[in-house]
Amino acid sequence: MSSTNSEKNKLEGINTKVIHHCKDFAEKTGAVMPPIFQTSTFKHGNPAGFDYTRSGNPNFRILENVLASLEGSKYATVFGSGVSAITAIASSLKKNDLILCEANLYGCTVRLFEQVFQKFGLKALWIDFTKQSSIDSIHQHKPALIWLESPTNPLLKIIDLKKVCSEANKENIPVVVDNTFATPILQKPLELGATISLTSTTKYINGHSDALGGVVCTQDPYWHDCMIFSQKALGLQPSPFDCWLITRGVKTLPLRLEKQIQNASFLADVLADNPSVVSVTYPYRKDHAQYSLAKKQMSKGGAIITVRLAANESNTYSFCKNLKYFSMAESLGGVESLICHPATMTHASVPVDVKEELGITESLVRLSIGCEDEFDLLKDLEEALDQLK
Ligand SMILES: *Cc1c(COP(=O)(O)O)cnc(C)c1O
């Protein structure tokens, strides 16, 4: 029985896919790994069509190919960071356009819309997309773009992406999903109806906390053209070396994530029973407010846990500092576990009343679970919790 190339590709498993891709560069040398194409410019008229690294480089293309295949998208464009990817999308809009945003977006997205793009006439409106009335209001606001994130940071709220996209699609309103927390392994926004899936590759995709990057995936040639234009016109391109690192990192994404998720679901359950813990938020726990939606929308629960401690701000701080394996740091998704105090770190710039309204209180901590052995992480957390008593 013969099969076409595309049929063969369909049969490829996820681990194979991230390891075996784009060998074209190696024809002349036999190199098993791609080189770093550390060049700013290319000879005019080359067959691959490169001209200047601000608008494309072989290392970008290698990474774009593997990320598009993970996402199942026709197009992927890489950027210097997640924030660059957000900038590329927002700068494709025009004066007086409205972005209808989920109220609990990543802090730097909020800052970018409110403190930068607002000056150029873009408007942003913040609503809670877990409410049906918010979804209904899409037709009233008629935004140029809808901006979602699920699970959200740090409260791991789950938005019904399929429902929002299907309402938006009735009026041809493009929907952007920031898929950084879930990754395309756990959730595929384009299949759920989104126009654009955006990921900060700094986090799980690279997974080693040693490079920054962002990617925008789409099936829509219009948005793809916008991304290529933004990359070049705004200077949002990554470096060839960072792309090379992220290409290396993504090879172990499914493996890393599997261990991280296994650790996270174990720790979430044990922490929930600890007397120094008020509550644990984890999408795949039955007590999560959108548990059944999470089960339907995500193939697994992810590796972020949000915990409310029975402690005031200074004790919460001491708890974070007393941990041995969890460094207190921003970012997430690496092989090493991290802990973050959102109220004073990632969400420090959010006004206090807004933080209260969102539920980002002084006793809230966000854990990014790494690949360490689960018993070491548990011992570390339990010892620090004991000191809270
Ligand atoms: C980190 C992050 C970003 C920004 O990505 P950078 O690579 O740090 O610029 C955007 N969205 C989410 C959800 C993130 O966690």
CSV table of C-alpha atoms and ligand atoms in Angstrom, one decimal:
chain,number,residue,atom,x,y,z
A,1,MET,CA,0.0,0.0,0.0
A,2,SER,CA,1.4,3.4,-0.9
A,3,SER,CA,0.6,6.6,0.9
A,4,THR,CA,1.2,10.2,0.1
A,5,ASN,CA,3.5,12.4,2.1
A,6,SER,CA,0.6,14.2,3.8
A,7,GLU,CA,-0.9,10.9,4.9
A,8,LYS,CA,2.4,9.9,6.4
A,9,ASN,CA,2.7,13.2,8.2
A,10,LYS,CA,-0.7,12.7,9.7
A,11,LEU,CA,0.4,9.4,11.2
A,12,GLU,CA,3.4,11.0,12.9
A,13,GLY,CA,3.2,11.2,16.6
A,14,ILE,CA,3.8,14.4,18.5
A,15,ASN,CA,7.2,13.5,19.8
A,16,THR,CA,8.4,12.5,16.3
A,17,LYS,CA,7.0,15.7,14.9
A,18,VAL,CA,9.0,18.0,17.2
A,19,ILE,CA,12.2,16.1,16.7
A,20,HIS,CA,12.2,15.3,13.0
A,21,HIS,CA,11.5,18.3,10.9
A,22,CYS,CA,13.1,20.5,8.2
A,23,LYS,CA,16.3,18.7,7.3
A,24,ASP,CA,16.7,20.7,4.1
A,25,PHE,CA,19.5,22.8,5.5
A,26,ALA,CA,21.8,19.7,5.9
A,27,GLU,CA,22.0,18.6,2.2
A,28,LYS,CA,25.6,19.5,1.7
A,29,THR,CA,27.2,18.8,5.1
A,30,GLY,CA,25.2,16.0,6.7
A,31,ALA,CA,24.8,18.0,9.9
A,32,VAL,CA,22.2,16.4,12.1
A,33,MET,CA,21.4,19.7,13.9
A,34,PRO,CA,20.9,23.0,12.1
A,35,PRO,CA,23.6,25.6,12.3
A,36,ILE,CA,23.0,29.1,13.6
A,37,PHE,CA,22.7,31.3,10.6
A,38,GLN,CA,24.4,34.2,12.2
A,39,THR,CA,24.1,36.7,9.3
A,40,SER,CA,22.3,40.0,9.0
A,41,THR,CA,22.1,39.9,5.2
A,42,PHE,CA,21.8,37.5,2.3
A,43,LYS,CA,23.1,37.5,-1.3
A,44,HIS,CA,20.5,38.9,-3.6
A,45,GLY,CA,18.5,36.4,-5.7
A,46,ASN,CA,19.2,33.3,-3.5
A,47,PRO,CA,16.8,30.4,-4.1
A,48,ALA,CA,15.3,30.5,-0.6
A,49,GLY,CA,14.3,34.1,-1.0
A,50,PHE,CA,16.0,35.6,2.0
A,51,ASP,CA,17.2,39.2,1.9
A,52,TYR,CA,17.8,40.7,5.4
A,53,THR,CA,17.4,39.0,8.8
A,54,ARG,CA,14.9,41.6,10.1
A,55,SER,CA,12.4,40.1,7.6
A,56,GLY,CA,13.5,36.5,7.7
A,57,ASN,CA,16.3,34.0,8.4
A,58,PRO,CA,16.7,30.2,8.0
A,59,ASN,CA,16.6,29.8,11.8
A,60,PHE,CA,13.2,31.7,11.9
A,61,ARG,CA,11.9,29.4,9.2
A,62,ILE,CA,13.0,26.2,10.8
A,63,LEU,CA,11.3,27.2,14.1
A,64,GLU,CA,8.2,28.5,12.2
A,65,ASN,CA,7.8,25.2,10.5
A,66,VAL,CA,7.8,23.1,13.6
A,67,LEU,CA,5.5,25.5,15.5
A,68,ALA,CA,3.0,25.6,12.6
A,69,SER,CA,3.0,21.8,12.6
A,70,LEU,CA,2.3,21.7,16.4
A,71,GLU,CA,-0.5,24.2,16.1
A,72,GLY,CA,-1.9,22.6,12.9
A,73,SER,CA,-1.7,26.0,11.2
A,74,LYS,CA,-0.8,27.0,7.7
A,75,TYR,CA,1.3,30.0,8.8
A,76,ALA,CA,3.5,30.8,11.8
A,77,THR,CA,5.6,34.0,12.3
A,78,VAL,CA,8.2,34.2,15.0
A,79,PHE,CA,9.0,37.3,17.0
A,80,GLY,CA,11.6,38.5,19.6
A,81,SER,CA,9.3,37.9,22.5
A,82,GLY,CA,5.7,37.3,23.4
A,83,VAL,CA,5.2,41.0,23.8
A,84,SER,CA,6.6,41.6,20.3
A,85,ALA,CA,4.0,39.1,19.0
A,86,ILE,CA,1.3,41.1,20.8
A,87,THR,CA,2.7,44.3,19.4
A,88,ALA,CA,2.7,42.9,15.9
A,89,ILE,CA,-1.1,42.1,16.1
A,90,ALA,CA,-2.2,45.3,17.8
A,91,SER,CA,-0.2,47.5,15.5
A,92,SER,CA,-2.1,45.9,12.5
A,93,LEU,CA,-5.2,47.7,13.7
A,94,LYS,CA,-6.1,51.3,13.0
A,95,LYS,CA,-7.0,54.4,15.0
A,96,ASN,CA,-10.4,54.2,16.8
A,97,ASP,CA,-10.5,50.4,16.5
A,98,LEU,CA,-11.7,48.6,19.6
A,99,ILE,CA,-10.2,45.5,21.2
A,100,LEU,CA,-12.7,43.7,23.3
A,101,CYS,CA,-10.5,42.0,26.0
A,102,GLU,CA,-10.9,39.4,28.6
A,103,ALA,CA,-10.7,41.2,32.0
A,104,ASN,CA,-8.0,39.0,33.3
A,105,LEU,CA,-5.3,39.2,30.6
A,106,TYR,CA,-1.5,38.9,31.1
A,107,GLY,CA,-0.2,42.1,32.8
A,108,CYS,CA,2.1,43.2,30.0
A,109,THR,CA,-0.7,42.9,27.5
A,110,VAL,CA,-2.8,45.2,29.6
A,111,ARG,CA,0.1,47.7,29.9
A,112,LEU,CA,0.7,47.6,26.2
A,113,PHE,CA,-2.9,48.4,25.3
A,114,GLU,CA,-3.5,51.0,28.0
A,115,GLN,CA,-0.2,52.8,28.1
A,116,VAL,CA,1.1,52.5,24.6
A,117,PHE,CA,-1.5,51.7,22.0
A,118,GLN,CA,-4.1,54.0,23.6
A,119,LYS,CA,-1.9,56.9,22.7
A,120,PHE,CA,-2.3,56.0,19.1
A,121,GLY,CA,-6.0,55.8,19.2
A,122,LEU,CA,-6.6,52.1,19.9
A,123,LYS,CA,-9.4,51.5,22.4
A,124,ALA,CA,-9.5,48.5,24.8
A,125,LEU,CA,-12.5,47.4,26.8
A,126,TRP,CA,-12.3,44.8,29.5
A,127,ILE,CA,-15.0,42.3,30.2
A,128,ASP,CA,-15.4,38.9,32.0
A,129,PHE,CA,-15.8,36.4,29.2
A,130,THR,CA,-16.9,33.6,31.6
A,131,LYS,CA,-20.3,35.5,31.7
A,132,GLN,CA,-22.9,34.8,29.0
A,133,SER,CA,-23.9,38.5,29.1
A,134,SER,CA,-20.3,39.4,28.1
A,135,ILE,CA,-20.4,37.0,25.2
A,136,ASP,CA,-23.7,38.5,24.1
A,137,SER,CA,-22.3,42.0,24.2
A,138,ILE,CA,-19.9,41.2,21.3
A,139,HIS,CA,-22.7,42.1,18.9
A,140,GLN,CA,-23.3,45.4,20.7
A,141,HIS,CA,-19.6,46.5,20.8
A,142,LYS,CA,-18.7,45.3,17.3
A,143,PRO,CA,-15.0,45.3,18.2
A,144,ALA,CA,-12.2,45.1,15.5
A,145,LEU,CA,-10.6,42.3,17.5
A,146,ILE,CA,-11.4,40.1,20.5
A,147,TRP,CA,-8.5,39.2,22.8
A,148,LEU,CA,-8.7,36.1,25.0
A,149,GLU,CA,-6.5,34.1,27.2
A,150,SER,CA,-7.3,30.6,28.7
A,151,PRO,CA,-6.3,29.5,31.3
A,152,THR,CA,-5.8,33.1,32.5
A,153,ASN,CA,-2.9,34.3,34.6
A,154,PRO,CA,-2.8,33.9,37.6
A,155,LEU,CA,-6.3,32.7,38.4
A,156,LEU,CA,-6.6,30.0,35.8
A,157,LYS,CA,-10.0,31.0,34.7
A,158,ILE,CA,-11.2,29.0,31.7
A,159,ILE,CA,-12.9,30.8,28.8
A,160,ASP,CA,-15.2,28.9,26.5
A,161,LEU,CA,-13.2,29.5,23.4
A,162,LYS,CA,-15.5,27.7,21.0
A,163,LYS,CA,-18.5,29.6,22.3
A,164,VAL,CA,-16.9,33.1,22.1
A,165,CYS,CA,-15.3,32.3,18.6
A,166,SER,CA,-18.6,31.1,17.2
A,167,GLU,CA,-20.4,34.3,18.3
A,168,ALA,CA,-17.5,36.4,16.9
A,169,ASN,CA,-17.4,34.5,13.7
A,170,LYS,CA,-21.0,35.3,13.0
A,171,GLU,CA,-19.9,38.9,12.4
A,172,ASN,CA,-16.4,38.1,11.1
A,173,ILE,CA,-14.7,39.5,14.1
A,174,PRO,CA,-11.2,38.0,14.5
A,175,VAL,CA,-10.4,36.4,17.8
A,176,VAL,CA,-6.9,36.2,19.2
A,177,VAL,CA,-6.2,33.6,21.8
A,178,ASP,CA,-3.0,33.9,23.9
A,179,ASN,CA,-2.3,30.2,24.3
A,180,THR,CA,0.9,30.5,26.4
A,181,PHE,CA,-0.4,28.7,29.5
A,182,ALA,CA,-1.9,25.7,27.6
A,183,THR,CA,0.5,25.4,24.7
A,184,PRO,CA,-0.7,23.8,21.4
A,185,ILE,CA,-0.1,20.4,23.0
A,186,LEU,CA,-3.1,20.9,25.4
A,187,GLN,CA,-5.3,23.2,23.4
A,188,LYS,CA,-5.6,24.2,19.8
A,189,PRO,CA,-7.4,27.6,19.5
A,190,LEU,CA,-7.5,27.6,15.7
A,191,GLU,CA,-9.5,24.4,15.7
A,192,LEU,CA,-11.9,26.0,18.2
A,193,GLY,CA,-12.6,28.9,15.8
A,194,ALA,CA,-9.9,31.5,16.7
A,195,THR,CA,-8.3,33.5,13.9
A,196,ILE,CA,-5.0,33.8,15.6
A,197,SER,CA,-3.2,31.7,18.2
A,198,LEU,CA,-0.4,33.6,20.0
A,199,THR,CA,2.2,32.0,22.3
A,200,SER,CA,5.1,33.3,24.2
A,201,THR,CA,7.7,30.7,23.3
A,202,THR,CA,9.8,32.0,26.2
A,203,LYS,CA,7.7,29.8,28.5
A,204,TYR,CA,6.9,26.1,27.8
A,205,ILE,CA,7.9,26.0,24.2
A,206,ASN,CA,11.5,26.8,24.9
A,207,GLY,CA,11.2,25.4,28.4
A,208,HIS,CA,14.7,26.2,29.7
A,209,SER,CA,14.4,29.9,30.7
A,210,ASP,CA,17.3,30.9,28.5
A,211,ALA,CA,15.7,32.7,25.6
A,212,LEU,CA,12.8,35.0,24.8
A,213,GLY,CA,10.5,34.5,21.8
A,214,GLY,CA,6.9,34.7,20.6
A,215,VAL,CA,4.9,33.2,17.7
A,216,VAL,CA,1.7,34.0,15.9
A,217,CYS,CA,-0.1,31.1,14.1
A,218,THR,CA,-3.0,31.6,11.7
A,219,GLN,CA,-4.8,30.0,8.7
A,220,ASP,CA,-5.7,33.4,7.4
A,221,PRO,CA,-3.4,34.8,4.6
A,222,TYR,CA,-4.5,38.4,5.5
A,223,TRP,CA,-3.2,38.1,9.1
A,224,HIS,CA,-0.1,36.2,7.9
A,225,ASP,CA,0.8,39.2,5.6
A,226,CYS,CA,0.2,41.5,8.5
A,227,MET,CA,2.6,39.5,10.7
A,228,ILE,CA,5.3,39.5,8.1
A,229,PHE,CA,4.9,43.2,7.6
A,230,SER,CA,5.0,43.9,11.3
A,231,GLN,CA,8.1,41.8,11.8
A,232,LYS,CA,9.9,43.8,9.2
A,233,ALA,CA,8.4,47.2,9.6
A,234,LEU,CA,8.5,47.4,13.4
A,235,GLY,CA,11.7,45.5,13.9
A,236,LEU,CA,10.1,42.8,16.0
A,237,GLN,CA,12.2,39.9,14.8
A,238,PRO,CA,14.0,37.4,17.1
A,239,SER,CA,17.7,36.6,16.9
A,240,PRO,CA,18.8,33.6,15.0
A,241,PHE,CA,20.5,32.2,18.1
A,242,ASP,CA,17.3,32.5,20.2
A,243,CYS,CA,15.4,30.7,17.4
A,244,TRP,CA,18.0,28.0,17.4
A,245,LEU,CA,17.7,27.6,21.2
A,246,ILE,CA,13.9,27.5,21.0
A,247,THR,CA,14.1,24.9,18.2
A,248,ARG,CA,16.2,22.8,20.4
A,249,GLY,CA,13.9,23.3,23.4
A,250,VAL,CA,10.7,22.4,21.6
A,251,LYS,CA,12.1,18.9,20.8
A,252,THR,CA,11.4,17.9,24.4
A,253,LEU,CA,8.2,19.9,24.9
A,254,PRO,CA,5.8,16.9,25.0
A,255,LEU,CA,8.1,15.0,27.4
A,256,ARG,CA,8.7,17.9,29.7
A,257,LEU,CA,5.1,18.8,29.8
A,258,GLU,CA,4.0,15.3,30.6
A,259,LYS,CA,6.3,15.2,33.7
A,260,GLN,CA,5.3,18.8,34.7
A,261,ILE,CA,1.6,18.0,34.5
A,262,GLN,CA,2.0,14.8,36.4
A,263,ASN,CA,3.8,16.7,39.2
A,264,ALA,CA,1.3,19.5,39.1
A,265,SER,CA,-1.8,17.4,39.4
A,266,PHE,CA,-0.2,15.4,42.3
A,267,LEU,CA,0.9,18.5,44.2
A,268,ALA,CA,-2.5,20.3,43.6
A,269,ASP,CA,-4.3,17.5,45.4
A,270,VAL,CA,-1.9,17.2,48.3
A,271,LEU,CA,-1.7,21.0,48.8
A,272,ALA,CA,-5.5,21.2,48.9
A,273,ASP,CA,-5.6,19.1,52.0
A,274,ASN,CA,-2.9,21.1,53.8
A,275,PRO,CA,-4.3,23.1,56.8
A,276,SER,CA,-2.2,26.2,55.9
A,277,VAL,CA,-3.8,26.3,52.4
A,278,VAL,CA,-7.2,28.1,52.0
A,279,SER,CA,-7.7,26.9,48.4
A,280,VAL,CA,-6.0,25.5,45.4
A,281,THR,CA,-6.9,26.4,41.8
A,282,TYR,CA,-6.1,23.8,39.1
A,283,PRO,CA,-8.2,23.4,36.0
A,284,TYR,CA,-8.4,19.6,36.3
A,285,ARG,CA,-9.6,19.5,39.9
A,286,LYS,CA,-13.3,18.9,40.5
A,287,ASP,CA,-13.5,22.0,42.6
A,288,HIS,CA,-12.4,24.3,39.8
A,289,ALA,CA,-15.3,26.7,38.8
A,290,GLN,CA,-15.1,25.6,35.1
A,291,TYR,CA,-13.9,22.0,35.7
A,292,SER,CA,-16.1,20.4,33.0
A,293,LEU,CA,-15.2,23.1,30.4
A,294,ALA,CA,-11.5,22.6,31.2
A,295,LYS,CA,-11.9,18.9,30.7
A,296,LYS,CA,-13.6,19.5,27.3
A,297,GLN,CA,-11.3,22.2,26.1
A,298,MET,CA,-7.9,21.1,27.3
A,299,SER,CA,-6.4,17.6,26.9
A,300,LYS,CA,-4.8,17.9,30.3
A,301,GLY,CA,-4.8,20.3,33.3
A,302,GLY,CA,-1.5,22.1,32.7
A,303,ALA,CA,1.4,22.7,35.1
A,304,ILE,CA,0.4,25.9,36.8
A,305,ILE,CA,-1.2,25.8,40.3
A,306,THR,CA,-2.6,28.9,42.1
A,307,VAL,CA,-2.7,28.7,45.8
A,308,ARG,CA,-4.4,30.9,48.4
A,309,LEU,CA,-2.5,30.6,51.7
A,310,ALA,CA,-3.8,31.1,55.2
A,311,ALA,CA,-1.3,34.0,55.7
A,312,ASN,CA,-0.9,37.8,55.4
A,313,GLU,CA,1.3,39.5,52.9
A,314,SER,CA,4.6,39.3,54.9
A,315,ASN,CA,4.0,35.6,55.8
A,316,THR,CA,3.2,34.8,52.2
A,317,TYR,CA,6.4,36.5,51.2
A,318,SER,CA,8.4,34.5,53.7
A,319,PHE,CA,6.8,31.3,52.4
A,320,CYS,CA,8.0,32.1,48.9
A,321,LYS,CA,11.5,32.9,50.2
A,322,ASN,CA,11.7,29.8,52.4
A,323,LEU,CA,11.4,27.4,49.4
A,324,LYS,CA,14.5,25.6,48.3
A,325,TYR,CA,13.6,24.3,44.8
A,326,PHE,CA,11.1,27.0,43.8
A,327,SER,CA,12.9,30.2,43.0
A,328,MET,CA,10.8,33.3,43.5
A,329,ALA,CA,10.8,34.7,40.0
A,330,GLU,CA,8.5,35.9,37.2
A,331,SER,CA,8.1,33.7,34.2
A,332,LEU,CA,6.9,30.1,34.0
A,333,GLY,CA,7.1,26.9,32.0
A,334,GLY,CA,10.7,26.0,32.5
A,335,VAL,CA,12.1,22.7,33.7
A,336,GLU,CA,12.8,24.3,37.1
A,337,SER,CA,9.9,25.1,39.4
A,338,LEU,CA,9.2,28.8,40.1
A,339,ILE,CA,6.9,30.7,42.5
A,340,CYS,CA,5.5,34.1,42.0
A,341,HIS,CA,3.6,36.5,44.2
A,342,PRO,CA,1.3,38.1,41.6
A,343,ALA,CA,0.1,41.0,43.7
A,344,THR,CA,3.6,42.5,44.0
A,345,MET,CA,5.3,40.9,41.0
A,346,THR,CA,3.4,40.2,37.7
A,347,HIS,CA,0.4,42.4,38.7
A,348,ALA,CA,2.2,45.1,40.6
A,349,SER,CA,1.2,47.8,38.2
A,350,VAL,CA,-2.5,46.9,38.4
A,351,PRO,CA,-4.5,49.3,40.7
A,352,VAL,CA,-5.3,47.8,44.2
A,353,ASP,CA,-9.1,47.9,43.7
A,354,VAL,CA,-8.8,46.1,40.4
A,355,LYS,CA,-6.6,43.5,41.9
A,356,GLU,CA,-9.1,42.9,44.7
A,357,GLU,CA,-11.9,42.7,42.1
A,358,LEU,CA,-9.9,40.1,40.1
A,359,GLY,CA,-9.1,38.1,43.3
A,360,ILE,CA,-5.4,38.8,43.2
A,361,THR,CA,-4.9,39.2,46.9
A,362,GLU,CA,-1.8,39.3,49.1
A,363,SER,CA,-2.1,35.6,50.1
A,364,LEU,CA,-2.2,34.4,46.5
A,365,VAL,CA,0.8,32.6,45.0
A,366,ARG,CA,1.3,31.1,41.6
A,367,LEU,CA,3.4,27.9,41.2
A,368,SER,CA,5.0,26.9,37.9
A,369,ILE,CA,5.7,23.3,38.4
A,370,GLY,CA,8.9,22.0,36.8
A,371,CYS,CA,10.4,18.6,36.0
A,372,GLU,CA,12.0,17.8,39.4
A,373,ASP,CA,11.0,14.7,41.4
A,374,GLU,CA,7.6,15.2,42.9
A,375,PHE,CA,8.6,14.1,46.4
A,376,ASP,CA,11.3,16.7,46.5
A,377,LEU,CA,8.9,19.4,45.5
A,378,LEU,CA,6.3,18.2,48.0
A,379,LYS,CA,8.8,18.1,50.9
A,380,ASP,CA,9.9,21.6,50.0
A,381,LEU,CA,6.4,23.0,50.0
A,382,GLU,CA,5.3,21.1,53.1
A,383,GLU,CA,8.3,22.4,55.1
A,384,ALA,CA,7.6,26.0,54.1
A,385,LEU,CA,3.8,25.5,54.9
A,386,ASP,CA,4.7,24.2,58.3
A,387,GLN,CA,6.5,27.4,59.1
A,388,LEU,CA,3.2,29.3,58.5
A,389,LYS,CA,1.5,27.6,61.4
B,1,LIG,C1,5.0,35.7,29.4
B,1,LIG,C2,3.8,35.9,28.7
B,1,LIG,C3,3.6,36.8,27.7
B,1,LIG,C4,4.8,37.7,27.2
B,1,LIG,O1,5.8,37.0,26.7
B,1,LIG,P1,7.3,37.5,26.7
B,1,LIG,O2,8.0,36.4,25.9
B,1,LIG,O3,7.7,37.6,28.1
B,1,LIG,O4,7.4,38.8,26.1
B,1,LIG,C5,2.4,37.0,27.1
B,1,LIG,N1,1.3,36.3,27.5
B,1,LIG,C6,1.4,35.4,28.5
B,1,LIG,C7,0.2,34.6,28.9
B,1,LIG,C8,2.6,35.2,29.1
B,1,LIG,O5,2.7,34.3,30.2
